[in-house]
Amino acid sequence: MLTIYNTLTRTKQPFKPLHEGRVGMYVCGPTVYGDGHLGHARPAITFDILFRYLKHLGYKVRYVRNITDVGHLEHDADEGEDKIAKKARLEQLEPMEVVQHYLTRYHKAMEALGVLPPSIEPHASGHIIEQIEYIKKILDAGYAYVSEGSVYFDVPKFNAEHPYGKLSGRNVDELLSTTRALDGQSEKRNPADFALWKKAAPEHIMHWPSPWSEGFPGWHLECSTMSEKYLGETFDIHGGGMDLMFPHHECEIAQSVAHNGHDSVRYWMHNNMITINGKKMGKSLGNFITLDEFFNGTHPLLEQPYSPMTIRFFILQAHYRGTVDFSNEALQASEKALARMLEGYRRLRELKPSDKSTIDVAGIREKCYEAMDDDLNTPVLIAHLFDALRLVNSVKDGKATATQEDIDTLRDIFDTFLVDILGIRTEITDAADPEALAPFEGAVDLVLEMRSKAKADKDWATSDLIRDRLAALGFTIKDTKEGAEWSLAK
């Protein structure tokens, strides 16, 4: 049975969906105001794995991933200029032009990384009416107040009746005493209160009419509103990066309890962060690397380009709740490991059965399922796949034999876990356009046939010339008892 770590209870729990055979899953998506970076890739890949595995187990999954295109302010969740509006003003564009530009780039990067699209991808700006109605109900329940045209959630009043801070473990009294003063915070009764609706300043270009003012919704509100709209008052899984645990997800919990009278989420899941050489990634530190820079190798910290599948494999080699530290050495090691895995997958397709087997494939599939059922333990799953890969290579190299049944079992294991669940593309290239080198496959095979004929004719000069020229073009040639094999050099 699948068990997942529930951040709220801080325990692994057996996964039992609210409705038999169906799963509702909501994941905080990107704020589309800048180029995607490595930190964006991790939650996308983490919850793509969960999405894939739940579907593999037979569940019908409604996966909702939101797009924050309004309300994410520059300095604080409640203060400063809207980040998208600022870009629009500086670049003299409509805000939705900015959104569309970066959203298109984000989708392209996600497709390259093998991330499946969600079932629904709602935009905050497309649900203004629903957010206004949501605020009205919180006001009616007495957990919010209007101040100078803005609406704020009353954290101390809520905390007097419900525990605020239970997800992140924050102490409200300590929070109230340490919250820093911000411009405009005098509108709030308490520093910890957060905005449900903000009155727009005259220069603010993204605003809508409401009963309280011409303004815009607070950042936290969109997720509570859209998750309920598409998944109901109670749903199974809410996910996101650990950096969203406070204040974003904590505020979501408070909003939903104030609105509905009960918690909405049954399982909270959070992926950990990616650091670069032990430091948090950030533009001010000069270590902010976009996904495009990874794919093209254009950032000064990168020694080479790294393909999308290398990035994906690198992330999956660590458990989603553990920290991943980027370095060129770590990515190069992942690149080599992935190359071994893909070469083994190719060799698996060429295995020839024997009447008797000298390998033992029993239990490998079960071990793979056990790894995935143990809170999506992808590094252990990958270790089991490498164990299976050693069996493949021993048979291919003539050191062992396998029956057709064993070969079929190995193929099923790799197709199921490597391809379907881990989402690793197995073409000869893992570039953003995996079909780019497909025409080379037949051409290289033809050239190798010519080399085999040269060897048969003892024309060693021609044989060596073909091998060396292919190597210079980036292909690795390996001579075996059954003939020459080739792979794309890494």
Tab-separated table of C-alpha atoms in Angstrom:
chain	number	residue	atom	x	y	z
A	1	MET	CA	0.000	0.000	0.000
A	2	LEU	CA	1.206	3.485	-0.830
A	3	THR	CA	2.332	5.461	2.199
A	4	ILE	CA	3.128	9.169	2.040
A	5	TYR	CA	4.629	11.573	4.527
A	6	ASN	CA	1.966	13.982	5.732
A	7	THR	CA	3.670	17.261	6.620
A	8	LEU	CA	0.749	18.193	8.868
A	9	THR	CA	1.044	15.111	11.112
A	10	ARG	CA	4.792	14.659	10.482
A	11	THR	CA	4.265	10.934	9.979
A	12	LYS	CA	4.083	8.495	7.088
A	13	GLN	CA	0.489	7.454	6.581
A	14	PRO	CA	-1.208	4.857	4.373
A	15	PHE	CA	-2.836	6.668	1.475
A	16	LYS	CA	-6.602	6.248	1.496
A	17	PRO	CA	-8.419	8.607	-0.859
A	18	LEU	CA	-11.629	10.316	0.118
A	19	HIS	CA	-13.473	8.698	-2.783
A	20	GLU	CA	-12.691	5.150	-3.826
A	21	GLY	CA	-10.810	5.010	-7.105
A	22	ARG	CA	-10.524	8.815	-7.414
A	23	VAL	CA	-7.910	11.271	-6.167
A	24	GLY	CA	-8.054	15.046	-5.972
A	25	MET	CA	-4.607	16.675	-5.990
A	26	TYR	CA	-3.731	20.384	-5.898
A	27	VAL	CA	-0.179	21.669	-6.347
A	28	CYS	CA	0.998	25.268	-6.155
A	29	GLY	CA	2.303	26.110	-9.604
A	30	PRO	CA	4.596	28.875	-10.767
A	31	THR	CA	4.294	32.605	-10.365
A	32	VAL	CA	4.835	33.525	-13.994
A	33	TYR	CA	6.931	36.659	-13.900
A	34	GLY	CA	10.423	35.323	-14.698
A	35	ASP	CA	12.351	32.548	-16.368
A	36	GLY	CA	11.968	29.125	-14.799
A	37	HIS	CA	14.922	27.914	-12.756
A	38	LEU	CA	16.091	24.664	-11.213
A	39	GLY	CA	13.966	25.299	-8.128
A	40	HIS	CA	10.855	25.335	-10.335
A	41	ALA	CA	11.809	21.961	-11.776
A	42	ARG	CA	11.835	20.095	-8.483
A	43	PRO	CA	8.185	20.462	-7.380
A	44	ALA	CA	7.041	19.939	-10.972
A	45	ILE	CA	8.980	16.674	-11.229
A	46	THR	CA	8.122	15.547	-7.682
A	47	PHE	CA	4.386	15.824	-8.178
A	48	ASP	CA	4.628	14.539	-11.737
A	49	ILE	CA	6.002	11.324	-10.203
A	50	LEU	CA	3.074	11.204	-7.761
A	51	PHE	CA	0.615	11.894	-10.594
A	52	ARG	CA	2.135	9.129	-12.717
A	53	TYR	CA	2.234	6.610	-9.892
A	54	LEU	CA	-1.325	7.216	-8.734
A	55	LYS	CA	-2.532	6.731	-12.303
A	56	HIS	CA	-0.423	3.588	-12.607
A	57	LEU	CA	-2.114	2.228	-9.462
A	58	GLY	CA	-5.438	2.658	-11.223
A	59	TYR	CA	-6.719	5.864	-9.679
A	60	LYS	CA	-8.572	8.458	-11.701
A	61	VAL	CA	-6.638	11.603	-10.741
A	62	ARG	CA	-7.788	15.188	-11.052
A	63	TYR	CA	-4.536	17.122	-10.833
A	64	VAL	CA	-4.961	20.888	-10.435
A	65	ARG	CA	-1.877	23.106	-10.719
A	66	ASN	CA	-2.535	26.833	-10.421
A	67	ILE	CA	-0.912	29.739	-12.213
A	68	THR	CA	-0.287	32.836	-10.072
A	69	ASP	CA	-0.691	35.748	-12.447
A	70	VAL	CA	-1.915	38.394	-9.992
A	71	GLY	CA	-1.437	39.286	-6.341
A	72	HIS	CA	2.176	38.167	-5.817
A	73	LEU	CA	3.749	41.356	-4.530
A	74	GLU	CA	7.353	42.414	-4.750
A	75	HIS	CA	8.386	42.998	-1.127
A	76	ASP	CA	5.927	40.962	0.904
A	77	ALA	CA	2.780	38.911	0.525
A	78	ASP	CA	0.779	42.054	1.349
A	79	GLU	CA	2.999	44.966	0.387
A	80	GLY	CA	4.835	46.274	-2.663
A	81	GLU	CA	4.169	46.255	-6.380
A	82	ASP	CA	2.705	43.256	-8.166
A	83	LYS	CA	5.648	41.471	-9.815
A	84	ILE	CA	3.857	40.877	-13.105
A	85	ALA	CA	2.512	44.424	-13.180
A	86	LYS	CA	6.014	45.763	-12.567
A	87	LYS	CA	7.434	43.819	-15.520
A	88	ALA	CA	4.533	44.980	-17.679
A	89	ARG	CA	5.167	48.607	-16.699
A	90	LEU	CA	8.916	48.416	-17.283
A	91	GLU	CA	8.582	46.635	-20.620
A	92	GLN	CA	5.503	48.628	-21.725
A	93	LEU	CA	3.396	45.515	-22.165
A	94	GLU	CA	-0.028	44.402	-21.065
A	95	PRO	CA	0.253	42.250	-17.898
A	96	MET	CA	-1.249	39.267	-19.690
A	97	GLU	CA	1.419	39.598	-22.381
A	98	VAL	CA	4.004	39.112	-19.649
A	99	VAL	CA	2.053	36.158	-18.270
A	100	GLN	CA	1.700	34.485	-21.654
A	101	HIS	CA	5.366	34.984	-22.526
A	102	TYR	CA	6.694	33.334	-19.373
A	103	LEU	CA	3.946	30.715	-19.217
A	104	THR	CA	4.837	29.577	-22.733
A	105	ARG	CA	8.479	29.272	-21.678
A	106	TYR	CA	7.482	27.389	-18.533
A	107	HIS	CA	5.340	24.907	-20.470
A	108	LYS	CA	8.136	24.338	-22.967
A	109	ALA	CA	10.610	23.632	-20.157
A	110	MET	CA	8.172	21.287	-18.421
A	111	GLU	CA	7.584	19.364	-21.626
A	112	ALA	CA	11.344	19.028	-22.112
A	113	LEU	CA	11.664	17.710	-18.548
A	114	GLY	CA	9.011	15.078	-19.235
A	115	VAL	CA	6.464	16.644	-16.861
A	116	LEU	CA	2.910	15.690	-17.799
A	117	PRO	CA	0.393	18.550	-18.023
A	118	PRO	CA	-2.084	18.757	-15.123
A	119	SER	CA	-5.768	17.979	-15.525
A	120	ILE	CA	-6.666	21.631	-14.883
A	121	GLU	CA	-4.409	24.701	-14.832
A	122	PRO	CA	-6.502	27.608	-13.513
A	123	HIS	CA	-5.269	31.221	-13.426
A	124	ALA	CA	-5.807	33.437	-10.394
A	125	SER	CA	-6.883	36.300	-12.669
A	126	GLY	CA	-9.642	34.112	-14.109
A	127	HIS	CA	-11.260	33.510	-10.715
A	128	ILE	CA	-11.722	37.008	-9.299
A	129	ILE	CA	-15.479	36.579	-8.770
A	130	GLU	CA	-14.990	33.337	-6.861
A	131	GLN	CA	-12.331	34.950	-4.674
A	132	ILE	CA	-14.588	37.891	-3.834
A	133	GLU	CA	-17.374	35.483	-2.807
A	134	TYR	CA	-14.883	33.503	-0.725
A	135	ILE	CA	-13.871	36.669	1.130
A	136	LYS	CA	-17.506	37.572	1.825
A	137	LYS	CA	-18.035	34.261	3.603
A	138	ILE	CA	-14.909	34.696	5.751
A	139	LEU	CA	-16.110	38.192	6.692
A	140	ASP	CA	-19.535	36.803	7.586
A	141	ALA	CA	-17.868	34.205	9.804
A	142	GLY	CA	-16.103	37.000	11.700
A	143	TYR	CA	-12.516	36.072	10.847
A	144	ALA	CA	-11.714	39.088	8.675
A	145	TYR	CA	-12.166	42.856	8.734
A	146	VAL	CA	-12.178	45.755	6.278
A	147	SER	CA	-9.570	48.474	6.689
A	148	GLU	CA	-9.261	51.443	4.315
A	149	GLY	CA	-10.656	49.465	1.396
A	150	SER	CA	-8.539	46.363	2.011
A	151	VAL	CA	-9.682	43.153	3.706
A	152	TYR	CA	-7.417	41.391	6.209
A	153	PHE	CA	-7.623	37.994	7.864
A	154	ASP	CA	-7.669	38.298	11.669
A	155	VAL	CA	-4.995	35.812	12.734
A	156	PRO	CA	-5.205	36.297	16.552
A	157	LYS	CA	-8.986	35.894	16.529
A	158	PHE	CA	-8.719	32.770	14.392
A	159	ASN	CA	-5.965	31.376	16.604
A	160	ALA	CA	-8.099	31.814	19.704
A	161	GLU	CA	-10.458	29.167	18.295
A	162	HIS	CA	-8.233	27.172	15.912
A	163	PRO	CA	-4.491	26.451	15.926
A	164	TYR	CA	-2.723	28.773	13.508
A	165	GLY	CA	0.772	27.565	12.702
A	166	LYS	CA	0.128	23.832	13.013
A	167	LEU	CA	1.560	23.018	9.576
A	168	SER	CA	4.835	24.901	9.990
A	169	GLY	CA	5.070	24.625	13.773
A	170	ARG	CA	5.070	28.410	14.215
A	171	ASN	CA	4.133	29.965	17.548
A	172	VAL	CA	1.634	32.774	16.995
A	173	ASP	CA	2.689	34.777	20.070
A	174	GLU	CA	6.293	34.655	18.904
A	175	LEU	CA	5.193	35.511	15.374
A	176	LEU	CA	3.312	38.588	16.587
A	177	SER	CA	6.308	39.838	18.530
A	178	THR	CA	8.850	39.325	15.735
A	179	THR	CA	6.915	40.339	12.615
A	180	ARG	CA	8.768	43.235	11.055
A	181	ALA	CA	7.049	46.547	10.404
A	182	LEU	CA	6.219	47.256	6.776
A	183	ASP	CA	4.956	50.284	4.912
A	184	GLY	CA	1.178	50.316	5.038
A	185	GLN	CA	1.025	47.771	7.836
A	186	SER	CA	-0.808	50.306	9.982
A	187	GLU	CA	-3.949	49.201	8.141
A	188	LYS	CA	-3.687	45.903	9.998
A	189	ARG	CA	-4.907	45.324	13.513
A	190	ASN	CA	-2.031	42.883	14.050
A	191	PRO	CA	1.256	42.426	12.198
A	192	ALA	CA	0.523	38.724	11.504
A	193	ASP	CA	-2.776	39.471	9.745
A	194	PHE	CA	-2.658	38.873	6.014
A	195	ALA	CA	-4.485	40.389	3.068
A	196	LEU	CA	-7.510	38.766	1.465
A	197	TRP	CA	-8.126	41.828	-0.738
A	198	LYS	CA	-5.883	44.832	-1.362
A	199	LYS	CA	-7.071	48.263	-2.421
A	200	ALA	CA	-5.157	49.189	-5.542
A	201	ALA	CA	-2.931	52.237	-5.548
A	202	PRO	CA	-3.539	54.676	-8.446
A	203	GLU	CA	-0.481	53.366	-10.318
A	204	HIS	CA	-1.490	49.707	-9.909
A	205	ILE	CA	-2.522	48.476	-13.366
A	206	MET	CA	-4.142	45.174	-12.352
A	207	HIS	CA	-7.345	45.767	-10.411
A	208	TRP	CA	-11.005	44.734	-10.310
A	209	PRO	CA	-14.182	46.137	-8.689
A	210	SER	CA	-15.268	44.670	-5.354
A	211	PRO	CA	-17.642	45.613	-2.496
A	212	TRP	CA	-14.647	47.070	-0.613
A	213	SER	CA	-12.573	48.854	-3.232
A	214	GLU	CA	-11.124	48.730	-6.706
A	215	GLY	CA	-8.324	46.291	-6.015
A	216	PHE	CA	-6.993	42.753	-6.317
A	217	PRO	CA	-7.000	39.507	-4.286
A	218	GLY	CA	-4.272	38.490	-1.875
A	219	TRP	CA	-1.770	35.862	-2.968
A	220	HIS	CA	-2.868	33.176	-0.471
A	221	LEU	CA	-6.531	33.415	-1.378
A	222	GLU	CA	-6.289	32.040	-4.907
A	223	CYS	CA	-5.290	28.525	-3.866
A	224	SER	CA	-8.069	28.159	-1.283
A	225	THR	CA	-10.608	29.392	-3.815
A	226	MET	CA	-9.506	27.394	-6.850
A	227	SER	CA	-8.817	24.148	-4.993
A	228	GLU	CA	-12.351	24.213	-3.584
A	229	LYS	CA	-13.861	25.116	-6.959
A	230	TYR	CA	-12.281	22.151	-8.747
A	231	LEU	CA	-11.801	19.598	-5.960
A	232	GLY	CA	-14.509	20.376	-3.393
A	233	GLU	CA	-14.446	21.485	0.253
A	234	THR	CA	-12.335	18.442	1.166
A	235	PHE	CA	-9.778	16.832	-1.099
A	236	ASP	CA	-6.912	14.384	-0.850
A	237	ILE	CA	-3.501	15.935	-1.523
A	238	HIS	CA	-2.064	19.448	-1.499
A	239	GLY	CA	1.556	19.778	-2.560
A	240	GLY	CA	4.244	22.353	-3.118
A	241	GLY	CA	7.759	23.378	-2.204
A	242	MET	CA	8.829	23.533	1.427
A	243	ASP	CA	9.344	27.284	1.046
A	244	LEU	CA	5.568	27.652	0.691
A	245	MET	CA	4.790	25.990	4.016
A	246	PHE	CA	4.853	29.378	5.741
A	247	PRO	CA	3.176	31.676	5.227
A	248	HIS	CA	1.372	30.534	2.079
A	249	HIS	CA	0.059	27.104	3.064
A	250	GLU	CA	-0.467	28.115	6.675
A	251	CYS	CA	-2.702	30.935	5.463
A	252	GLU	CA	-4.532	28.564	3.140
A	253	ILE	CA	-5.417	26.326	6.076
A	254	ALA	CA	-6.704	29.274	8.093
A	255	GLN	CA	-8.779	30.560	5.148
A	256	SER	CA	-10.390	27.207	4.426
A	257	VAL	CA	-11.243	26.564	8.080
A	258	ALA	CA	-12.712	30.060	8.398
A	259	HIS	CA	-14.673	29.575	5.184
A	260	ASN	CA	-15.880	25.984	5.624
A	261	GLY	CA	-15.567	25.297	9.331
A	262	HIS	CA	-13.143	22.425	8.761
A	263	ASP	CA	-9.792	21.558	7.187
A	264	SER	CA	-9.855	20.972	3.456
A	265	VAL	CA	-6.701	18.927	2.883
A	266	ARG	CA	-6.184	15.353	4.066
A	267	TYR	CA	-2.505	14.967	3.091
A	268	TRP	CA	-0.006	17.824	2.866
A	269	MET	CA	3.157	17.038	0.872
A	270	HIS	CA	6.228	19.243	0.483
A	271	ASN	CA	9.385	18.778	-1.536
A	272	ASN	CA	12.669	20.107	-0.190
A	273	MET	CA	14.874	22.738	-1.760
A	274	ILE	CA	17.710	22.723	-4.275
A	275	THR	CA	20.912	24.474	-3.243
A	276	ILE	CA	23.932	25.353	-5.363
A	277	ASN	CA	27.289	24.433	-3.843
A	278	GLY	CA	25.646	24.456	-0.423
A	279	LYS	CA	24.024	27.883	-0.795
A	280	LYS	CA	20.440	28.874	-1.399
A	281	MET	CA	19.838	29.838	-5.004
A	282	GLY	CA	19.265	33.559	-5.550
A	283	LYS	CA	19.938	36.323	-8.035
A	284	SER	CA	21.726	38.422	-5.408
A	285	LEU	CA	24.238	35.590	-4.861
A	286	GLY	CA	24.954	35.239	-8.559
A	287	ASN	CA	24.040	31.557	-8.516
A	288	PHE	CA	20.571	31.830	-10.042
A	289	ILE	CA	20.562	29.496	-13.061
A	290	THR	CA	17.548	29.274	-15.366
A	291	LEU	CA	16.468	26.027	-16.976
A	292	ASP	CA	17.328	27.388	-20.409
A	293	GLU	CA	20.845	28.119	-19.158
A	294	PHE	CA	21.119	24.537	-17.915
A	295	PHE	CA	19.942	23.184	-21.256
A	296	ASN	CA	22.290	25.490	-23.228
A	297	GLY	CA	25.231	25.600	-20.817
A	298	THR	CA	25.392	29.398	-20.991
A	299	HIS	CA	25.688	30.267	-17.273
A	300	PRO	CA	29.216	30.996	-15.939
A	301	LEU	CA	28.782	28.393	-13.167
A	302	LEU	CA	28.135	25.629	-15.709
A	303	GLU	CA	30.976	23.660	-17.258
A	304	GLN	CA	28.726	22.244	-19.985
A	305	PRO	CA	25.085	22.005	-21.116
A	306	TYR	CA	22.886	19.475	-19.313
A	307	SER	CA	19.983	17.852	-21.092
A	308	PRO	CA	16.474	17.920	-19.606
A	309	MET	CA	16.566	14.179	-18.918
A	310	THR	CA	19.850	14.572	-17.048
A	311	ILE	CA	18.224	17.263	-14.895
A	312	ARG	CA	15.222	15.017	-14.257
A	313	PHE	CA	17.380	12.002	-13.394
A	314	PHE	CA	19.559	14.164	-11.133
A	315	ILE	CA	16.513	15.315	-9.153
A	316	LEU	CA	15.062	11.799	-8.893
A	317	GLN	CA	18.283	10.370	-7.488
A	318	ALA	CA	17.443	12.104	-4.195
A	319	HIS	CA	14.298	11.595	-2.135
A	320	TYR	CA	11.858	14.440	-2.675
A	321	ARG	CA	11.993	15.397	1.033
A	322	GLY	CA	15.781	15.620	1.053
A	323	THR	CA	17.905	18.589	0.022
A	324	VAL	CA	19.521	18.405	-3.411
A	325	ASP	CA	22.795	20.265	-3.821
A	326	PHE	CA	23.728	21.175	-7.367
A	327	SER	CA	27.308	21.003	-8.566
A	328	ASN	CA	28.787	20.311	-11.961
A	329	GLU	CA	30.314	17.136	-10.533
A	330	ALA	CA	26.946	15.891	-9.288
A	331	LEU	CA	25.238	16.587	-12.607
A	332	GLN	CA	28.053	14.974	-14.565
A	333	ALA	CA	27.737	11.869	-12.387
A	334	SER	CA	23.987	11.815	-13.073
A	335	GLU	CA	24.651	12.211	-16.780
A	336	LYS	CA	26.951	9.179	-16.776
A	337	ALA	CA	24.538	7.115	-14.672
A	338	LEU	CA	21.656	7.962	-16.993
A	339	ALA	CA	23.777	7.058	-20.017
A	340	ARG	CA	24.469	3.626	-18.471
A	341	MET	CA	20.776	3.167	-17.777
A	342	LEU	CA	19.717	4.118	-21.314
A	343	GLU	CA	22.436	1.978	-22.881
A	344	GLY	CA	21.261	-0.958	-20.775
A	345	TYR	CA	17.676	-0.327	-21.830
A	346	ARG	CA	18.777	-0.438	-25.464
A	347	ARG	CA	20.737	-3.653	-24.888
A	348	LEU	CA	17.696	-5.187	-23.189
A	349	ARG	CA	15.791	-4.983	-26.477
A	350	GLU	CA	18.531	-7.052	-28.140
A	351	LEU	CA	18.666	-9.949	-25.662
A	352	LYS	CA	18.216	-13.423	-27.145
A	353	PRO	CA	16.472	-16.069	-25.043
A	354	SER	CA	17.937	-19.392	-23.975
A	355	ASP	CA	16.243	-22.600	-22.883
A	356	LYS	CA	17.595	-22.194	-19.354
A	357	SER	CA	18.189	-19.170	-17.157
A	358	THR	CA	21.165	-18.488	-14.908
A	359	ILE	CA	19.823	-15.159	-13.613
A	360	ASP	CA	17.286	-14.539	-10.876
A	361	VAL	CA	14.707	-11.875	-11.657
A	362	ALA	CA	12.327	-12.963	-8.928
A	363	GLY	CA	11.417	-10.187	-6.542
A	364	ILE	CA	12.811	-7.251	-8.550
A	365	ARG	CA	9.391	-5.949	-9.545
A	366	GLU	CA	8.132	-6.291	-5.974
A	367	LYS	CA	11.153	-4.366	-4.661
A	368	CYS	CA	10.434	-1.580	-7.144
A	369	TYR	CA	6.850	-1.319	-5.948
A	370	GLU	CA	7.996	-1.357	-2.329
A	371	ALA	CA	10.285	1.605	-3.046
A	372	MET	CA	7.510	3.623	-4.665
A	373	ASP	CA	5.006	2.690	-1.973
A	374	ASP	CA	7.458	3.949	0.637
A	375	ASP	CA	6.700	7.646	0.164
A	376	LEU	CA	7.872	7.709	-3.488
A	377	ASN	CA	11.421	6.571	-2.714
A	378	THR	CA	12.835	7.152	-6.184
A	379	PRO	CA	16.542	6.751	-5.233
A	380	VAL	CA	15.886	3.240	-3.940
A	381	LEU	CA	13.824	2.474	-7.046
A	382	ILE	CA	16.707	3.626	-9.250
A	383	ALA	CA	19.085	1.385	-7.269
A	384	HIS	CA	16.814	-1.600	-7.973
A	385	LEU	CA	16.763	-0.714	-11.663
A	386	PHE	CA	20.559	-0.717	-11.706
A	387	ASP	CA	20.462	-4.165	-10.099
A	388	ALA	CA	18.226	-5.294	-12.949
A	389	LEU	CA	20.545	-3.586	-15.405
A	390	ARG	CA	23.469	-5.701	-14.211
A	391	LEU	CA	21.469	-8.809	-15.095
A	392	VAL	CA	20.784	-7.396	-18.553
A	393	ASN	CA	24.456	-6.696	-19.164
A	394	SER	CA	25.552	-10.107	-17.898
A	395	VAL	CA	23.229	-11.799	-20.398
A	396	LYS	CA	24.154	-9.462	-23.256
A	397	ASP	CA	27.864	-9.979	-22.601
A	398	GLY	CA	27.458	-13.782	-22.659
A	399	LYS	CA	28.215	-14.244	-18.957
A	400	ALA	CA	24.698	-15.481	-18.174
A	401	THR	CA	21.589	-16.772	-19.909
A	402	ALA	CA	17.911	-15.840	-19.625
A	403	THR	CA	14.673	-17.426	-20.754
A	404	GLN	CA	12.129	-15.514	-22.799
A	405	GLU	CA	9.991	-15.218	-19.667
A	406	ASP	CA	12.863	-13.587	-17.765
A	407	ILE	CA	13.569	-11.209	-20.642
A	408	ASP	CA	9.896	-10.253	-20.829
A	409	THR	CA	9.901	-9.635	-17.069
A	410	LEU	CA	12.947	-7.363	-17.305
A	411	ARG	CA	11.397	-5.440	-20.197
A	412	ASP	CA	8.187	-4.968	-18.260
A	413	ILE	CA	10.101	-3.718	-15.205
A	414	PHE	CA	11.980	-1.086	-17.207
A	415	ASP	CA	8.958	-0.045	-19.256
A	416	THR	CA	6.864	0.299	-16.102
A	417	PHE	CA	9.261	1.946	-13.686
A	418	LEU	CA	11.868	3.716	-15.815
A	419	VAL	CA	9.608	4.941	-18.598
A	420	ASP	CA	6.047	5.175	-17.257
A	421	ILE	CA	6.636	6.086	-13.599
A	422	LEU	CA	10.017	7.850	-13.535
A	423	GLY	CA	9.184	9.454	-16.879
A	424	ILE	CA	12.621	8.921	-18.413
A	425	ARG	CA	12.675	9.141	-22.183
A	426	THR	CA	14.660	6.282	-23.690
A	427	GLU	CA	15.377	7.599	-27.177
A	428	ILE	CA	19.010	7.847	-28.270
A	429	THR	CA	18.885	11.511	-27.336
A	430	ASP	CA	17.197	13.162	-24.391
A	431	ALA	CA	17.250	16.675	-25.811
A	432	ALA	CA	14.176	18.903	-25.695
A	433	ASP	CA	13.272	17.584	-29.166
A	434	PRO	CA	13.816	13.813	-28.730
A	435	GLU	CA	13.197	13.123	-32.417
A	436	ALA	CA	16.041	15.383	-33.519
A	437	LEU	CA	18.579	12.538	-33.887
A	438	ALA	CA	16.160	9.735	-34.819
A	439	PRO	CA	17.283	9.695	-38.495
A	440	PHE	CA	20.840	8.927	-37.352
A	441	GLU	CA	19.847	5.520	-35.971
A	442	GLY	CA	19.486	3.839	-39.352
A	443	ALA	CA	22.458	5.715	-40.786
A	444	VAL	CA	24.820	4.613	-38.021
A	445	ASP	CA	23.646	1.008	-38.347
A	446	LEU	CA	24.357	1.169	-42.085
A	447	VAL	CA	27.861	2.555	-41.517
A	448	LEU	CA	28.559	-0.154	-38.958
A	449	GLU	CA	27.499	-2.799	-41.477
A	450	MET	CA	30.105	-1.359	-43.826
A	451	ARG	CA	32.656	-1.551	-41.014
A	452	SER	CA	31.746	-5.179	-40.334
A	453	LYS	CA	32.312	-6.004	-44.011
A	454	ALA	CA	35.668	-4.217	-43.902
A	455	LYS	CA	36.681	-6.275	-40.878
A	456	ALA	CA	35.542	-9.476	-42.592
A	457	ASP	CA	37.708	-8.541	-45.571
A	458	LYS	CA	40.584	-7.795	-43.128
A	459	ASP	CA	40.550	-4.174	-44.280
A	460	TRP	CA	41.634	-2.930	-40.867
A	461	ALA	CA	42.445	0.576	-42.070
A	462	THR	CA	38.878	1.174	-43.270
A	463	SER	CA	37.449	-0.459	-40.144
A	464	ASP	CA	39.480	1.776	-37.846
A	465	LEU	CA	38.736	4.863	-39.947
A	466	ILE	CA	34.970	4.317	-39.643
A	467	ARG	CA	35.267	3.767	-35.884
A	468	ASP	CA	37.401	6.883	-35.386
A	469	ARG	CA	35.194	9.084	-37.570
A	470	LEU	CA	32.069	7.981	-35.680
A	471	ALA	CA	33.823	8.691	-32.384
A	472	ALA	CA	34.729	12.162	-33.606
A	473	LEU	CA	31.027	12.756	-34.389
A	474	GLY	CA	30.057	11.827	-30.836
A	475	PHE	CA	29.233	8.108	-31.090
A	476	THR	CA	30.722	5.385	-28.888
A	477	ILE	CA	31.362	2.051	-30.644
A	478	LYS	CA	31.669	-1.203	-28.701
A	479	ASP	CA	32.650	-4.495	-30.340
A	480	THR	CA	30.917	-7.591	-28.911
A	481	LYS	CA	30.710	-11.265	-29.844
A	482	GLU	CA	27.453	-10.531	-31.650
A	483	GLY	CA	28.747	-7.512	-33.551
A	484	ALA	CA	29.293	-3.827	-32.995
A	485	GLU	CA	27.063	-1.760	-30.701
A	486	TRP	CA	26.824	2.007	-30.661
A	487	SER	CA	25.537	4.676	-28.373
A	488	LEU	CA	25.529	8.455	-28.284
A	489	ALA	CA	28.636	9.577	-26.407
A	490	LYS	CA	28.040	11.692	-23.297
